[in-house]
Steps between C-alpha positions, in 0.01 A plus 500: 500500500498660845355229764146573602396753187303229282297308731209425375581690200565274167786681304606445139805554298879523651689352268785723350557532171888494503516144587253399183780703292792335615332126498610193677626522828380868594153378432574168736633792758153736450265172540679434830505829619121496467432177646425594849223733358350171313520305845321772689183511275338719314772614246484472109823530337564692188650776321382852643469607082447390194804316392691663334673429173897469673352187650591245256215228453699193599578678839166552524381115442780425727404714750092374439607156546697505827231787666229201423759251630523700793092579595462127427311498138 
């Protein structure tokens, strides 16, 4: 996100989708690409949609567990 557009302003969603399909390691990748937003404040992470059914469930969970890992719950 450009530097300076969200101060003050709590955003939501950001995660791609693309990494939930492919699992393991491309989720590790999205989760770090999104920890600077964490750090800053006022970010909650999640899918921008519904998710959809090429997501299979186990990449979900996996992807649940290490996002809660990651926020510290």
């Amino acid at each position: 996100m450009a530097e300076g557009v969200r101060e003050g302003l709590p955003v939501q969603g950001g995660i791609g989708k693309e990494p939930l399909v492919q699992g393991g390691k491309a989720i590790d990748r999205e989760l770090e690409r999104i920890r600077p937003l964490l750090e800053d404040g006022g970010f909650v992470p999640h899918l921008d949609h519904l998710v959809p059914p090429d997501i299979p469930y186990a990449h979900y969970l996996a992807y649940l567990e290490k996002k809660r890992k990651l926020i510290g719950r």
